[in-house]
JSON list of C-alpha atoms in Angstrom, two decimals:
[
{"chain": "A", "resi": 1, "resn": "MET", "atom": "CA", "xyz": [-96.85, 118.83, -16.08]},
{"chain": "A", "resi": 2, "resn": "ARG", "atom": "CA", "xyz": [-93.14, 118.18, -16.42]},
{"chain": "A", "resi": 3, "resn": "THR", "atom": "CA", "xyz": [-90.76, 120.57, -14.76]},
{"chain": "A", "resi": 4, "resn": "ALA", "atom": "CA", "xyz": [-87.20, 121.60, -15.50]},
{"chain": "A", "resi": 5, "resn": "THR", "atom": "CA", "xyz": [-86.03, 119.54, -12.53]},
{"chain": "A", "resi": 6, "resn": "TRP", "atom": "CA", "xyz": [-87.63, 116.43, -14.00]},
{"chain": "A", "resi": 7, "resn": "ALA", "atom": "CA", "xyz": [-85.88, 117.00, -17.34]},
{"chain": "A", "resi": 8, "resn": "ILE", "atom": "CA", "xyz": [-82.51, 117.41, -15.63]},
{"chain": "A", "resi": 9, "resn": "GLN", "atom": "CA", "xyz": [-83.07, 114.22, -13.63]},
{"chain": "A", "resi": 10, "resn": "GLN", "atom": "CA", "xyz": [-83.86, 112.30, -16.81]},
{"chain": "A", "resi": 11, "resn": "ARG", "atom": "CA", "xyz": [-80.67, 113.52, -18.48]},
{"chain": "A", "resi": 12, "resn": "VAL", "atom": "CA", "xyz": [-78.57, 112.64, -15.45]},
{"chain": "A", "resi": 13, "resn": "ARG", "atom": "CA", "xyz": [-80.11, 109.16, -15.35]},
{"chain": "A", "resi": 14, "resn": "LEU", "atom": "CA", "xyz": [-79.21, 108.77, -19.02]},
{"chain": "A", "resi": 15, "resn": "VAL", "atom": "CA", "xyz": [-75.51, 109.61, -18.80]},
{"chain": "A", "resi": 16, "resn": "ALA", "atom": "CA", "xyz": [-74.51, 109.00, -15.16]},
{"chain": "A", "resi": 17, "resn": "PRO", "atom": "CA", "xyz": [-74.22, 105.19, -15.41]},
{"chain": "A", "resi": 18, "resn": "ALA", "atom": "CA", "xyz": [-71.98, 105.43, -18.48]},
{"chain": "A", "resi": 19, "resn": "GLY", "atom": "CA", "xyz": [-69.82, 108.07, -16.81]},
{"chain": "A", "resi": 20, "resn": "LEU", "atom": "CA", "xyz": [-69.52, 105.95, -13.70]},
{"chain": "A", "resi": 21, "resn": "VAL", "atom": "CA", "xyz": [-68.44, 102.95, -15.78]},
{"chain": "A", "resi": 22, "resn": "GLY", "atom": "CA", "xyz": [-65.77, 105.12, -17.40]},
{"chain": "A", "resi": 23, "resn": "VAL", "atom": "CA", "xyz": [-64.46, 106.31, -14.01]},
{"chain": "A", "resi": 24, "resn": "VAL", "atom": "CA", "xyz": [-64.40, 102.79, -12.58]},
{"chain": "A", "resi": 25, "resn": "LEU", "atom": "CA", "xyz": [-62.72, 101.34, -15.66]},
{"chain": "A", "resi": 26, "resn": "ALA", "atom": "CA", "xyz": [-60.01, 104.01, -15.63]},
{"chain": "A", "resi": 27, "resn": "VAL", "atom": "CA", "xyz": [-59.36, 103.56, -11.90]},
{"chain": "A", "resi": 28, "resn": "VAL", "atom": "CA", "xyz": [-59.21, 99.76, -12.14]},
{"chain": "A", "resi": 29, "resn": "PHE", "atom": "CA", "xyz": [-56.97, 99.86, -15.20]},
{"chain": "A", "resi": 30, "resn": "LEU", "atom": "CA", "xyz": [-54.54, 102.32, -13.63]},
{"chain": "A", "resi": 31, "resn": "THR", "atom": "CA", "xyz": [-54.56, 100.50, -10.29]},
{"chain": "A", "resi": 32, "resn": "VAL", "atom": "CA", "xyz": [-53.67, 97.20, -11.93]},
{"chain": "A", "resi": 33, "resn": "LEU", "atom": "CA", "xyz": [-50.88, 98.83, -13.92]},
{"chain": "A", "resi": 34, "resn": "GLY", "atom": "CA", "xyz": [-49.59, 100.49, -10.76]},
{"chain": "A", "resi": 35, "resn": "LEU", "atom": "CA", "xyz": [-49.53, 97.15, -8.93]},
{"chain": "A", "resi": 36, "resn": "VAL", "atom": "CA", "xyz": [-47.71, 95.50, -11.81]},
{"chain": "A", "resi": 37, "resn": "GLY", "atom": "CA", "xyz": [-45.06, 98.20, -11.63]},
{"chain": "A", "resi": 38, "resn": "ARG", "atom": "CA", "xyz": [-45.53, 99.93, -14.95]},
{"chain": "A", "resi": 39, "resn": "SER", "atom": "CA", "xyz": [-44.74, 103.60, -15.46]},
{"chain": "A", "resi": 40, "resn": "VAL", "atom": "CA", "xyz": [-47.88, 105.21, -14.08]},
{"chain": "A", "resi": 41, "resn": "PRO", "atom": "CA", "xyz": [-47.51, 108.75, -15.54]},
{"chain": "A", "resi": 42, "resn": "ILE", "atom": "CA", "xyz": [-47.42, 107.43, -19.09]},
{"chain": "A", "resi": 43, "resn": "TRP", "atom": "CA", "xyz": [-50.48, 105.25, -18.50]},
{"chain": "A", "resi": 44, "resn": "ILE", "atom": "CA", "xyz": [-52.39, 108.10, -16.87]},
{"chain": "A", "resi": 45, "resn": "ASP", "atom": "CA", "xyz": [-51.78, 110.23, -19.96]},
{"chain": "A", "resi": 46, "resn": "SER", "atom": "CA", "xyz": [-52.71, 107.34, -22.24]},
{"chain": "A", "resi": 47, "resn": "THR", "atom": "CA", "xyz": [-55.89, 106.57, -20.31]},
{"chain": "A", "resi": 48, "resn": "PHE", "atom": "CA", "xyz": [-56.89, 110.24, -20.41]},
{"chain": "A", "resi": 49, "resn": "ALA", "atom": "CA", "xyz": [-56.26, 110.34, -24.16]},
{"chain": "A", "resi": 50, "resn": "PHE", "atom": "CA", "xyz": [-58.23, 107.11, -24.69]},
{"chain": "A", "resi": 51, "resn": "GLY", "atom": "CA", "xyz": [-61.16, 108.61, -22.80]},
{"chain": "A", "resi": 52, "resn": "GLY", "atom": "CA", "xyz": [-60.79, 111.78, -24.87]},
{"chain": "A", "resi": 53, "resn": "ILE", "atom": "CA", "xyz": [-61.15, 109.76, -28.05]},
{"chain": "A", "resi": 54, "resn": "TRP", "atom": "CA", "xyz": [-64.43, 108.25, -26.81]},
{"chain": "A", "resi": 55, "resn": "PHE", "atom": "CA", "xyz": [-65.64, 111.64, -25.60]},
{"chain": "A", "resi": 56, "resn": "GLY", "atom": "CA", "xyz": [-64.85, 113.30, -28.92]},
{"chain": "A", "resi": 57, "resn": "PHE", "atom": "CA", "xyz": [-66.40, 110.50, -30.95]},
{"chain": "A", "resi": 58, "resn": "GLY", "atom": "CA", "xyz": [-69.56, 110.60, -28.84]},
{"chain": "A", "resi": 59, "resn": "LEU", "atom": "CA", "xyz": [-69.82, 114.39, -29.04]},
{"chain": "A", "resi": 60, "resn": "LEU", "atom": "CA", "xyz": [-69.29, 114.48, -32.79]},
{"chain": "A", "resi": 61, "resn": "SER", "atom": "CA", "xyz": [-71.75, 111.64, -33.40]},
{"chain": "A", "resi": 62, "resn": "TRP", "atom": "CA", "xyz": [-74.31, 113.26, -31.08]},
{"chain": "A", "resi": 63, "resn": "ALA", "atom": "CA", "xyz": [-74.13, 116.47, -33.09]},
{"chain": "A", "resi": 64, "resn": "SER", "atom": "CA", "xyz": [-74.35, 114.53, -36.34]},
{"chain": "A", "resi": 65, "resn": "SER", "atom": "CA", "xyz": [-77.45, 112.73, -35.08]},
{"chain": "A", "resi": 66, "resn": "ILE", "atom": "CA", "xyz": [-79.09, 116.09, -34.44]},
{"chain": "A", "resi": 67, "resn": "MET", "atom": "CA", "xyz": [-78.12, 117.54, -37.82]},
{"chain": "A", "resi": 68, "resn": "LEU", "atom": "CA", "xyz": [-78.91, 114.49, -39.96]},
{"chain": "A", "resi": 69, "resn": "GLY", "atom": "CA", "xyz": [-81.48, 112.65, -37.86]},
{"chain": "A", "resi": 70, "resn": "ARG", "atom": "CA", "xyz": [-84.65, 113.72, -39.63]},
{"chain": "A", "resi": 71, "resn": "THR", "atom": "CA", "xyz": [-83.04, 113.24, -43.02]},
{"chain": "A", "resi": 72, "resn": "ILE", "atom": "CA", "xyz": [-81.99, 109.69, -42.20]},
{"chain": "A", "resi": 73, "resn": "GLU", "atom": "CA", "xyz": [-85.41, 108.87, -40.73]},
{"chain": "A", "resi": 74, "resn": "GLY", "atom": "CA", "xyz": [-87.09, 110.25, -43.87]},
{"chain": "A", "resi": 75, "resn": "LEU", "atom": "CA", "xyz": [-84.78, 108.28, -46.12]},
{"chain": "A", "resi": 76, "resn": "GLN", "atom": "CA", "xyz": [-85.51, 105.07, -44.22]},
{"chain": "A", "resi": 77, "resn": "ALA", "atom": "CA", "xyz": [-89.24, 105.66, -44.47]},
{"chain": "A", "resi": 78, "resn": "ARG", "atom": "CA", "xyz": [-88.98, 106.40, -48.18]},
{"chain": "A", "resi": 79, "resn": "MET", "atom": "CA", "xyz": [-86.87, 103.30, -48.90]},
{"chain": "A", "resi": 80, "resn": "ASP", "atom": "CA", "xyz": [-88.99, 101.19, -46.53]},
{"chain": "A", "resi": 81, "resn": "LEU", "atom": "CA", "xyz": [-86.02, 100.09, -44.43]},
{"chain": "A", "resi": 82, "resn": "GLY", "atom": "CA", "xyz": [-87.12, 98.62, -41.13]},
{"chain": "A", "resi": 83, "resn": "THR", "atom": "CA", "xyz": [-83.89, 99.24, -39.22]},
{"chain": "A", "resi": 84, "resn": "GLY", "atom": "CA", "xyz": [-85.53, 100.93, -36.25]},
{"chain": "A", "resi": 85, "resn": "TRP", "atom": "CA", "xyz": [-82.91, 103.70, -36.16]},
{"chain": "A", "resi": 86, "resn": "THR", "atom": "CA", "xyz": [-84.27, 106.95, -34.77]},
{"chain": "A", "resi": 87, "resn": "GLU", "atom": "CA", "xyz": [-82.73, 110.32, -34.07]},
{"chain": "A", "resi": 88, "resn": "THR", "atom": "CA", "xyz": [-83.70, 110.07, -30.41]},
{"chain": "A", "resi": 89, "resn": "SER", "atom": "CA", "xyz": [-82.12, 106.67, -29.86]},
{"chain": "A", "resi": 90, "resn": "SER", "atom": "CA", "xyz": [-78.98, 107.76, -31.67]},
{"chain": "A", "resi": 91, "resn": "ARG", "atom": "CA", "xyz": [-78.66, 110.92, -29.58]},
{"chain": "A", "resi": 92, "resn": "ARG", "atom": "CA", "xyz": [-79.10, 108.92, -26.39]},
{"chain": "A", "resi": 93, "resn": "ALA", "atom": "CA", "xyz": [-76.53, 106.33, -27.41]},
{"chain": "A", "resi": 94, "resn": "MET", "atom": "CA", "xyz": [-73.97, 108.94, -28.37]},
{"chain": "A", "resi": 95, "resn": "ALA", "atom": "CA", "xyz": [-74.57, 110.85, -25.13]},
{"chain": "A", "resi": 96, "resn": "ARG", "atom": "CA", "xyz": [-73.74, 107.64, -23.27]},
{"chain": "A", "resi": 97, "resn": "VAL", "atom": "CA", "xyz": [-70.57, 107.16, -25.32]},
{"chain": "A", "resi": 98, "resn": "ALA", "atom": "CA", "xyz": [-69.49, 110.74, -24.59]},
{"chain": "A", "resi": 99, "resn": "ALA", "atom": "CA", "xyz": [-70.25, 110.28, -20.88]},
{"chain": "A", "resi": 100, "resn": "PHE", "atom": "CA", "xyz": [-68.15, 107.10, -20.83]},
{"chain": "A", "resi": 101, "resn": "GLY", "atom": "CA", "xyz": [-65.22, 108.99, -22.33]},
{"chain": "A", "resi": 102, "resn": "ALA", "atom": "CA", "xyz": [-65.66, 111.88, -19.90]},
{"chain": "A", "resi": 103, "resn": "GLY", "atom": "CA", "xyz": [-65.74, 109.39, -17.05]},
{"chain": "A", "resi": 104, "resn": "MET", "atom": "CA", "xyz": [-62.47, 107.85, -18.19]},
{"chain": "A", "resi": 105, "resn": "MET", "atom": "CA", "xyz": [-60.91, 111.29, -18.39]},
{"chain": "A", "resi": 106, "resn": "ILE", "atom": "CA", "xyz": [-62.15, 112.16, -14.89]},
{"chain": "A", "resi": 107, "resn": "GLY", "atom": "CA", "xyz": [-60.93, 108.83, -13.51]},
{"chain": "A", "resi": 108, "resn": "ALA", "atom": "CA", "xyz": [-57.47, 109.28, -15.03]},
{"chain": "A", "resi": 109, "resn": "THR", "atom": "CA", "xyz": [-57.29, 112.83, -13.71]},
{"chain": "A", "resi": 110, "resn": "GLY", "atom": "CA", "xyz": [-58.38, 111.69, -10.25]},
{"chain": "A", "resi": 111, "resn": "ILE", "atom": "CA", "xyz": [-55.72, 108.99, -10.11]},
{"chain": "A", "resi": 112, "resn": "GLY", "atom": "CA", "xyz": [-53.16, 111.49, -11.36]},
{"chain": "A", "resi": 113, "resn": "LEU", "atom": "CA", "xyz": [-54.06, 113.90, -8.55]},
{"chain": "A", "resi": 114, "resn": "ILE", "atom": "CA", "xyz": [-53.85, 111.14, -5.95]},
{"chain": "A", "resi": 115, "resn": "VAL", "atom": "CA", "xyz": [-50.56, 109.69, -7.19]},
{"chain": "A", "resi": 116, "resn": "PHE", "atom": "CA", "xyz": [-48.77, 113.00, -7.78]}
]
């Protein structure tokens, strides 16, 4: 029997790699810009905003997948479209996109705390 701990572990395994990629990408991007001598505060704000765009897009698309998922699957079955799109795969993909954006926001915030 599956437990609540198992379900949490599965969700963490789903989004943690994407979040980590977002953190690493933000840190590398801001480090390179800092070494080049660019204005770091502006780039920290821009990196945070860029991550926020990905986070918002992923969150909105995740919610849309939940609301419209069964309808889209039914439409595909009715029209005999073999695209392979499923509500579950869409929710997982959008959770990863949102985690990537959150990771970029966390990375930019972390660099901002270290620099200032």
